[in-house]
PDB file of C-alpha atoms in Angstrom:
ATOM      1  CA  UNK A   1      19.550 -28.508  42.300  1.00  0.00           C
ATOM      2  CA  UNK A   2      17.167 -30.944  43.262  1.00  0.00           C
ATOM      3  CA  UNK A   3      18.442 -31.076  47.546  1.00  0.00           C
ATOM      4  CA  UNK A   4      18.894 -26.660  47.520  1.00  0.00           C
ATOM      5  CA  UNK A   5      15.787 -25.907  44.565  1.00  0.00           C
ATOM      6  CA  UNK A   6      18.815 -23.569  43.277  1.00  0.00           C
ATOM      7  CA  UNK A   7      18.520 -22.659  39.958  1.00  0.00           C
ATOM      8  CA  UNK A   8      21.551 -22.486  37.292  1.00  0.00           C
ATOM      9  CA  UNK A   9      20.767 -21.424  33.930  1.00  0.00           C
ATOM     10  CA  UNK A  10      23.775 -21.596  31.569  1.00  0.00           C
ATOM     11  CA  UNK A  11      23.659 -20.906  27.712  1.00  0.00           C
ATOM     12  CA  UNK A  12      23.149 -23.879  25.512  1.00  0.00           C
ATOM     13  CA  UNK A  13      26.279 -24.987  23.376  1.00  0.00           C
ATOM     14  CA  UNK A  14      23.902 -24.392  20.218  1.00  0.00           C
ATOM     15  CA  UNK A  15      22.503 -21.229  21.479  1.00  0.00           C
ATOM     16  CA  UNK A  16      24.805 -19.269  19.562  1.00  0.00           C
ATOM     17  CA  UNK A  17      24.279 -21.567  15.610  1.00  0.00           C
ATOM     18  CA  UNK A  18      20.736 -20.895  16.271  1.00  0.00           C
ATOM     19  CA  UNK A  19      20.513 -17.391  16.464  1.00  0.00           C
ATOM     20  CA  UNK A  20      23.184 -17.369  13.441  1.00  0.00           C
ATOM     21  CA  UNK A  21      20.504 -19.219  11.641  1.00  0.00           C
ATOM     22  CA  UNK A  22      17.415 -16.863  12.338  1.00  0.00           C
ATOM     23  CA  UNK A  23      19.660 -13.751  11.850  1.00  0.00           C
ATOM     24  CA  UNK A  24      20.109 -15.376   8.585  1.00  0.00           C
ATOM     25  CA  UNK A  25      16.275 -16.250   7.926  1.00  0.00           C
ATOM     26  CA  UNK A  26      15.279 -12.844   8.364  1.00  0.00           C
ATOM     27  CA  UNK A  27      17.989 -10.661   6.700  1.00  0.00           C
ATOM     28  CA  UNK A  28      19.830 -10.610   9.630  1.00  0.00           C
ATOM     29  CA  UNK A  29      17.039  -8.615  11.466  1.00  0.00           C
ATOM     30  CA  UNK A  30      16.604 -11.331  14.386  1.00  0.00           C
ATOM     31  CA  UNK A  31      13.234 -12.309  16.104  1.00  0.00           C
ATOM     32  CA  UNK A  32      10.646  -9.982  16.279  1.00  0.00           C
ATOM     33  CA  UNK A  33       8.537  -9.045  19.555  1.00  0.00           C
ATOM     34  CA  UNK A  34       4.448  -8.952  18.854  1.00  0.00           C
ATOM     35  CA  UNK A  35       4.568  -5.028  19.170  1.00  0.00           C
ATOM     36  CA  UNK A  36       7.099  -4.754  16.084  1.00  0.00           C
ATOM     37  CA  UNK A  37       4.502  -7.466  13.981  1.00  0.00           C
ATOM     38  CA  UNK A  38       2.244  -5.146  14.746  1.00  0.00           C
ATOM     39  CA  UNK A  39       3.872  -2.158  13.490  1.00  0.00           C
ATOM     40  CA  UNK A  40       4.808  -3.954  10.253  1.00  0.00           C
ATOM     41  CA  UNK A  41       1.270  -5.644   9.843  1.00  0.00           C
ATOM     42  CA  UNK A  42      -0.135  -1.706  10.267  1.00  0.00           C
ATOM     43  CA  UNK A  43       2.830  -0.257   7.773  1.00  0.00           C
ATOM     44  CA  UNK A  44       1.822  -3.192   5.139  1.00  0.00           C
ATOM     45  CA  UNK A  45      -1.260  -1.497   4.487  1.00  0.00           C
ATOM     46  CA  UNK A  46       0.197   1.865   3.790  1.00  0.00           C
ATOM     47  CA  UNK A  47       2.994   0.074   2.076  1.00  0.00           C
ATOM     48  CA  UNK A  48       0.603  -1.502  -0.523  1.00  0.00           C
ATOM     49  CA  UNK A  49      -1.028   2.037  -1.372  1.00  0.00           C
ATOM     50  CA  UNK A  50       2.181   3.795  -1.580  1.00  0.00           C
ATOM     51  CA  UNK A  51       3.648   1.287  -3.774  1.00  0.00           C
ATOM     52  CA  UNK A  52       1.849  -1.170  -4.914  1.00  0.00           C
ATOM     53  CA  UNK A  53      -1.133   1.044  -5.821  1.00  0.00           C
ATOM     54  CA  UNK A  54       0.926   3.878  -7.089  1.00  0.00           C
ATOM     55  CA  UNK A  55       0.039   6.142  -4.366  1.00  0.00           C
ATOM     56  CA  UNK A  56       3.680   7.781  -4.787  1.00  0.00           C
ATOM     57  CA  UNK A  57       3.895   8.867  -8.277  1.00  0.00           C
ATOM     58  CA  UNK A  58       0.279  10.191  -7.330  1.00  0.00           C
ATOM     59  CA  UNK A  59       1.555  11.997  -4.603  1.00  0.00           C
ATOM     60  CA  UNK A  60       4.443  13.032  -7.390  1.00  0.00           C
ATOM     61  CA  UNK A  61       1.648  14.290  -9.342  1.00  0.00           C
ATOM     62  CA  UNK A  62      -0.313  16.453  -6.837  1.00  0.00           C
ATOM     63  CA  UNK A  63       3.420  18.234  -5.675  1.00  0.00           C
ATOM     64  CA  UNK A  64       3.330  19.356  -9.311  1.00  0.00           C
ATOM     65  CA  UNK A  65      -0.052  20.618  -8.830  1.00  0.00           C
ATOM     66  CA  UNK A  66       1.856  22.889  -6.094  1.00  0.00           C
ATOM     67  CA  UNK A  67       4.120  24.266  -8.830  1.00  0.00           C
ATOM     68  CA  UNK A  68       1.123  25.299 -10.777  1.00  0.00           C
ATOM     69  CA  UNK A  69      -0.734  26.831  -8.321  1.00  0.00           C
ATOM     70  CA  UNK A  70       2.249  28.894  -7.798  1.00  0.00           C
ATOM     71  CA  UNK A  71       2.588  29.535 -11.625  1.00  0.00           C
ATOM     72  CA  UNK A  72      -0.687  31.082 -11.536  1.00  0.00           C
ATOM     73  CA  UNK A  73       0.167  33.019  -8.851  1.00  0.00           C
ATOM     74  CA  UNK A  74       3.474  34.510  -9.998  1.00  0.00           C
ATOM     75  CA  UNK A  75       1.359  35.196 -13.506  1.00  0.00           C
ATOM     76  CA  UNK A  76       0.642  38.931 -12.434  1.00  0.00           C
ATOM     77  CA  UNK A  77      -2.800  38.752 -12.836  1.00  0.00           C
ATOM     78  CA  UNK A  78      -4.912  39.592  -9.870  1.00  0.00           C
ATOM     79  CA  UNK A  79      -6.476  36.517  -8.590  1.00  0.00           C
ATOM     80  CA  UNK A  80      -6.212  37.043  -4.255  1.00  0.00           C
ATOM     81  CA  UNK A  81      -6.806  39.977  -2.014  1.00  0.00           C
ATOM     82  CA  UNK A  82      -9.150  41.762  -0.297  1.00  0.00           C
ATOM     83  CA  UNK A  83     -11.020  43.035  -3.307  1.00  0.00           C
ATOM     84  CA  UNK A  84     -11.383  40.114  -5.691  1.00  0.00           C
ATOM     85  CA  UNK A  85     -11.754  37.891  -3.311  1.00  0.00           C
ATOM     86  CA  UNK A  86     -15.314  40.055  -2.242  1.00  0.00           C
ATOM     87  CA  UNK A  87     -16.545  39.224  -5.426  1.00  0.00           C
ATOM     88  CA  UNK A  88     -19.530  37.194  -6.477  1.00  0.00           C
ATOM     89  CA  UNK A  89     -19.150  34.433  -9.068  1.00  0.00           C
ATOM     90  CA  UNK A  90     -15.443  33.576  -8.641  1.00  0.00           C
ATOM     91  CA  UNK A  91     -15.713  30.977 -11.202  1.00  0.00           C
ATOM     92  CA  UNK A  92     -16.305  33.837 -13.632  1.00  0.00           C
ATOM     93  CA  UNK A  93     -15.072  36.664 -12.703  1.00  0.00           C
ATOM     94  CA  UNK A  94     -11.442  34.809 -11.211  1.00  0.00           C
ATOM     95  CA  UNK A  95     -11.365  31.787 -12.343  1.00  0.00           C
ATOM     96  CA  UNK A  96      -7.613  31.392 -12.386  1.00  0.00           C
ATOM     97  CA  UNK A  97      -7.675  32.194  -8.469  1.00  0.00           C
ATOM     98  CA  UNK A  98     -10.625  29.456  -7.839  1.00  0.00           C
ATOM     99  CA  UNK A  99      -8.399  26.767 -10.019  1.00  0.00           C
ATOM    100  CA  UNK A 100      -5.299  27.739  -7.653  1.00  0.00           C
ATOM    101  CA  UNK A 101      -6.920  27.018  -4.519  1.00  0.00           C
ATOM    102  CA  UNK A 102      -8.688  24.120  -6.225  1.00  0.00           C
ATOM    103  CA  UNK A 103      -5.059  22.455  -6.786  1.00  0.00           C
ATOM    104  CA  UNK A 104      -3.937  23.199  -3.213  1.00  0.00           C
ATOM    105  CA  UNK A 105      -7.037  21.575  -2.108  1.00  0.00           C
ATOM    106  CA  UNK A 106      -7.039  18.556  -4.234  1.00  0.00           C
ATOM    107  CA  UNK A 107      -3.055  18.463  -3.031  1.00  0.00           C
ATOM    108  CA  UNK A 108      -3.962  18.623   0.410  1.00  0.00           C
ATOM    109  CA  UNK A 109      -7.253  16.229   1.083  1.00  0.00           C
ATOM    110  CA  UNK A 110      -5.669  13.160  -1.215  1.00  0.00           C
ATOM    111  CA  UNK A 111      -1.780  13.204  -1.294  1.00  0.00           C
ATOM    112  CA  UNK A 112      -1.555  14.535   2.231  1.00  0.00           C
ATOM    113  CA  UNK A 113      -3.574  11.202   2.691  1.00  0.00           C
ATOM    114  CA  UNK A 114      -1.473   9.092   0.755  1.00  0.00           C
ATOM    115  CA  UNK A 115       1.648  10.189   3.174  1.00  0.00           C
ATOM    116  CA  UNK A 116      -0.109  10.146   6.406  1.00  0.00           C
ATOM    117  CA  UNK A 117      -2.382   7.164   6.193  1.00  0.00           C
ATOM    118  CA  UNK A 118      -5.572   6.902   7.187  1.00  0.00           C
ATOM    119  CA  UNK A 119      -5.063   9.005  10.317  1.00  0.00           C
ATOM    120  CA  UNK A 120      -5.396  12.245   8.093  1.00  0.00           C
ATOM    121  CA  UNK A 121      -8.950  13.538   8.520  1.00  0.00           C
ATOM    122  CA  UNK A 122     -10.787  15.872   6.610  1.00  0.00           C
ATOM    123  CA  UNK A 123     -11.059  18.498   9.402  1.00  0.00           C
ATOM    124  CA  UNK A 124      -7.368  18.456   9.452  1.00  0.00           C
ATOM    125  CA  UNK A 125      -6.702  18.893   5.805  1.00  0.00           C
ATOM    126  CA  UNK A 126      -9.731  22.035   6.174  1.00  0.00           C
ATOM    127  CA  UNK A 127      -7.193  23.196   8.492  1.00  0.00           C
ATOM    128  CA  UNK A 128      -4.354  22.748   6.569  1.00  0.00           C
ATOM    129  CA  UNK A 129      -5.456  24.282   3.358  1.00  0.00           C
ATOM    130  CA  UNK A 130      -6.969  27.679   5.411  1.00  0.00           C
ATOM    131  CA  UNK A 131      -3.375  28.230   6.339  1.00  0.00           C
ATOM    132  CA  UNK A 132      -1.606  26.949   3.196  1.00  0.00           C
ATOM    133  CA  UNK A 133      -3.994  29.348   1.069  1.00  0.00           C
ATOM    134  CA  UNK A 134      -6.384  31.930   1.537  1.00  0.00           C
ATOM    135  CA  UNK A 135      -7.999  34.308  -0.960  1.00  0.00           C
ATOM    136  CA  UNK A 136      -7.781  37.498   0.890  1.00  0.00           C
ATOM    137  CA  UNK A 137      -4.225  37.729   1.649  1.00  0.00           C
ATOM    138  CA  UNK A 138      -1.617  38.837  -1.558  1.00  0.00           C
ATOM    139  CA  UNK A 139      -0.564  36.462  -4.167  1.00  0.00           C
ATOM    140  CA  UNK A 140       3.287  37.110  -2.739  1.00  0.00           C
ATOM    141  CA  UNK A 141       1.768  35.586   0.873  1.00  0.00           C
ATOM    142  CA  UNK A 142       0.036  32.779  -1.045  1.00  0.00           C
ATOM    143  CA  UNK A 143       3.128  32.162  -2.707  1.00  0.00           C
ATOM    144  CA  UNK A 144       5.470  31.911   0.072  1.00  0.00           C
ATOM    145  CA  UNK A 145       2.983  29.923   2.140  1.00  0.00           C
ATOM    146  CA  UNK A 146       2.267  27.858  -0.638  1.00  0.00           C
ATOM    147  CA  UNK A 147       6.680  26.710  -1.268  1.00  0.00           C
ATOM    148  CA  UNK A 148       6.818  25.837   2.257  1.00  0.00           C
ATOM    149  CA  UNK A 149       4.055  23.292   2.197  1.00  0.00           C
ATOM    150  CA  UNK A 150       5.230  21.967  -0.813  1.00  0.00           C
ATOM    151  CA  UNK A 151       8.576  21.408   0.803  1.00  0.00           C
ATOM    152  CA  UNK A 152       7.487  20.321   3.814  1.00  0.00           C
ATOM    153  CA  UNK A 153       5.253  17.408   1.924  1.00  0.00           C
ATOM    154  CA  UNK A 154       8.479  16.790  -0.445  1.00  0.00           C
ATOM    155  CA  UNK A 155      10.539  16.189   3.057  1.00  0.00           C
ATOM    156  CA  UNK A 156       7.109  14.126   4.102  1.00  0.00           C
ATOM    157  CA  UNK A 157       7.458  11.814   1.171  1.00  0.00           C
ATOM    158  CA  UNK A 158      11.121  11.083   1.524  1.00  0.00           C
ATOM    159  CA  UNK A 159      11.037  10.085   4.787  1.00  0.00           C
ATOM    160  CA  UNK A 160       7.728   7.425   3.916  1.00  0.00           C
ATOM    161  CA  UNK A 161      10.045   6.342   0.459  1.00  0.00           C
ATOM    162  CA  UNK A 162      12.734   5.704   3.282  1.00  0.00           C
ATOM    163  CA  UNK A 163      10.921   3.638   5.162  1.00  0.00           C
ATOM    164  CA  UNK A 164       8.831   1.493   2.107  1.00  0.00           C
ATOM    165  CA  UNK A 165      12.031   0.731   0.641  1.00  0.00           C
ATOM    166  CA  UNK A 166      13.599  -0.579   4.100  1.00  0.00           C
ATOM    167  CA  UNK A 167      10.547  -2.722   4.834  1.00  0.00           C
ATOM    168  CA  UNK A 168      10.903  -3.799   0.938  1.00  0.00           C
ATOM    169  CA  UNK A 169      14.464  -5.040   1.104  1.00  0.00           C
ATOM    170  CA  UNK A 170      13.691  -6.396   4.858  1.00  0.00           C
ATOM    171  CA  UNK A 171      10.261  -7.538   5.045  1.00  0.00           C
ATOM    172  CA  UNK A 172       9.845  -5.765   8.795  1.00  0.00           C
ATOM    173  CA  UNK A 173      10.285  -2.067  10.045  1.00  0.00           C
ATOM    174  CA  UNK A 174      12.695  -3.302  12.764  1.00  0.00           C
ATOM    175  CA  UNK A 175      15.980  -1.068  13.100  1.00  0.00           C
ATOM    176  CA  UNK A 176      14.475   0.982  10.781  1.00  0.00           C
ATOM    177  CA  UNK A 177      15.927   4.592  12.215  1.00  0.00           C
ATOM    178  CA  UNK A 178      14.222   6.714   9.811  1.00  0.00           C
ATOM    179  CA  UNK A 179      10.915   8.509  10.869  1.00  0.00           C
ATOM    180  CA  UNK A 180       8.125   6.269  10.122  1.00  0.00           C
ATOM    181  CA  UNK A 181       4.887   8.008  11.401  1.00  0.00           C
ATOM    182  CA  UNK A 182       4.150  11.602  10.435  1.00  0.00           C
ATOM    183  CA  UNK A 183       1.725  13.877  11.451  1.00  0.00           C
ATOM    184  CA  UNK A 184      -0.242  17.115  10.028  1.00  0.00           C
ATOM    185  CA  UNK A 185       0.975  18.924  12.898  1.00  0.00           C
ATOM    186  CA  UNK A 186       4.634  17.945  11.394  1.00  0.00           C
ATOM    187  CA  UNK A 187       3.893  19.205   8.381  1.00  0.00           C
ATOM    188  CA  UNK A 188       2.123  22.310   9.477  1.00  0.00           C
ATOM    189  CA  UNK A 189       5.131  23.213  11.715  1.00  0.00           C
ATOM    190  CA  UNK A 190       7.856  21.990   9.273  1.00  0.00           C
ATOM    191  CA  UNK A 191       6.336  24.748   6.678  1.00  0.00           C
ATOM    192  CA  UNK A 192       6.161  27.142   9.314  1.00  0.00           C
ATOM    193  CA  UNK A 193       2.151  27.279   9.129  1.00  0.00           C
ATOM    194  CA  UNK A 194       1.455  27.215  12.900  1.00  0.00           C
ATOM    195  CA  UNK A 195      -1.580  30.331  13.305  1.00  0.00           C
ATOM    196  CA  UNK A 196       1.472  32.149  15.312  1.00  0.00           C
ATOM    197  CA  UNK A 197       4.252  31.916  12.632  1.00  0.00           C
ATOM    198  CA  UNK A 198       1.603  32.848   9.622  1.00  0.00           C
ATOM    199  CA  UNK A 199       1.476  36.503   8.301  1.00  0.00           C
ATOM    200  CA  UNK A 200      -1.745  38.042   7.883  1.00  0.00           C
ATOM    201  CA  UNK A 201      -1.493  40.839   5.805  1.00  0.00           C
ATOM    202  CA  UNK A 202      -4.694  41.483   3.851  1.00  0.00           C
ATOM    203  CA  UNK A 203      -4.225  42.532   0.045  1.00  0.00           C
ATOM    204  CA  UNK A 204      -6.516  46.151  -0.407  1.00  0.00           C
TER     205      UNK A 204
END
């Protein structure tokens, strides 16, 4: 009102046909606000190295690595405890114990990588693998320890194939109500690795 300086603001007859048409435009999605293109610009990245660059059947790969591990475990031979663990030259004298934790650490510093992003550090996956594996304790307790990471990562990976395949068929994360961003300390708790859950019962 020019007289008052009263303002009146009423929705525009075409209001409604124009948000019809940029539903449409993006999938029915709507407008996005700059924090959201910056979560899909971010996701993109990981997107392209899950995907694109095969960094899931990779990740496919090192859970089968798990599987082995745990195969050499279950094999009866003595390859962790207290005693052969002592040893010198564990590439001679236990070499099927030093390929075991080889494949949990391979397992842990690359695919754990691939699922996080690049927010995984190498300190964390140190941590990790000291919890998921260690050469004193039985084969039985390397065993056990060694399922629950593998299917905490399998849970890990389903939840990041959720969300690539949303942002495939709608080109944005938005309403998205999967979990997108995972942590080590998610998958440390989710396979019950936490320093206060762990057993620590040394093998004689």
């Amino acid at each position: 009102d020019p007289k008052t300086g009263a303002i009146d603001i009423k929705k525009s007859s075409v209001f409604d046909e124009i948000n019809k048409m940029e539903q449409e435009k993006s999938g029915g999605i709507g407008t996005l606000t700059e924090g959201q293109k910056s979560v899909d610009k971010a996701f993109a990245k990981e997107y392209g190295k899950f995907v694109i660059e095969g960094g899931f059947a990779d990740t496919q790969k090192g859970l089968s690595q798990l599987d082995e591990a745990v195969d050499i475990l279950s094999s009866g031979e003595n390859v962790t405890g207290s005693f052969i663990s002592r040893l010198p030259f564990q590439d001679t004298v236990n070499p099927s114990g030093v390929k075991a934790k080889e494949y949990v650490e391979e397992v842990v510093q690359r695919n754990l990588r691939l699922i996080l992003g690049a927010a995984f550090t190498e300190k964390e996956g140190d941590k990790l693998i000291s919890r998921a594996f260690n050469p004193k304790l039985s084969e039985k307790e390397n065993i056990a320890r060694i399922q629950r990471l593998s299917k905490s990562m399998k849970k890990a990976l389903k939840q990041k194939q959720d969300a690539a395949q949303y942002f495939e068929k709608n080109g944005t994360l938005k309403g998205f109500e999967g979990t997108v961003k995972i942590t080590t300390d998610q998958i440390i708790d989710d396979a019950g690795l936490r320093t206060k859950n762990v057993k620590y019962k040394v093998e004689k």
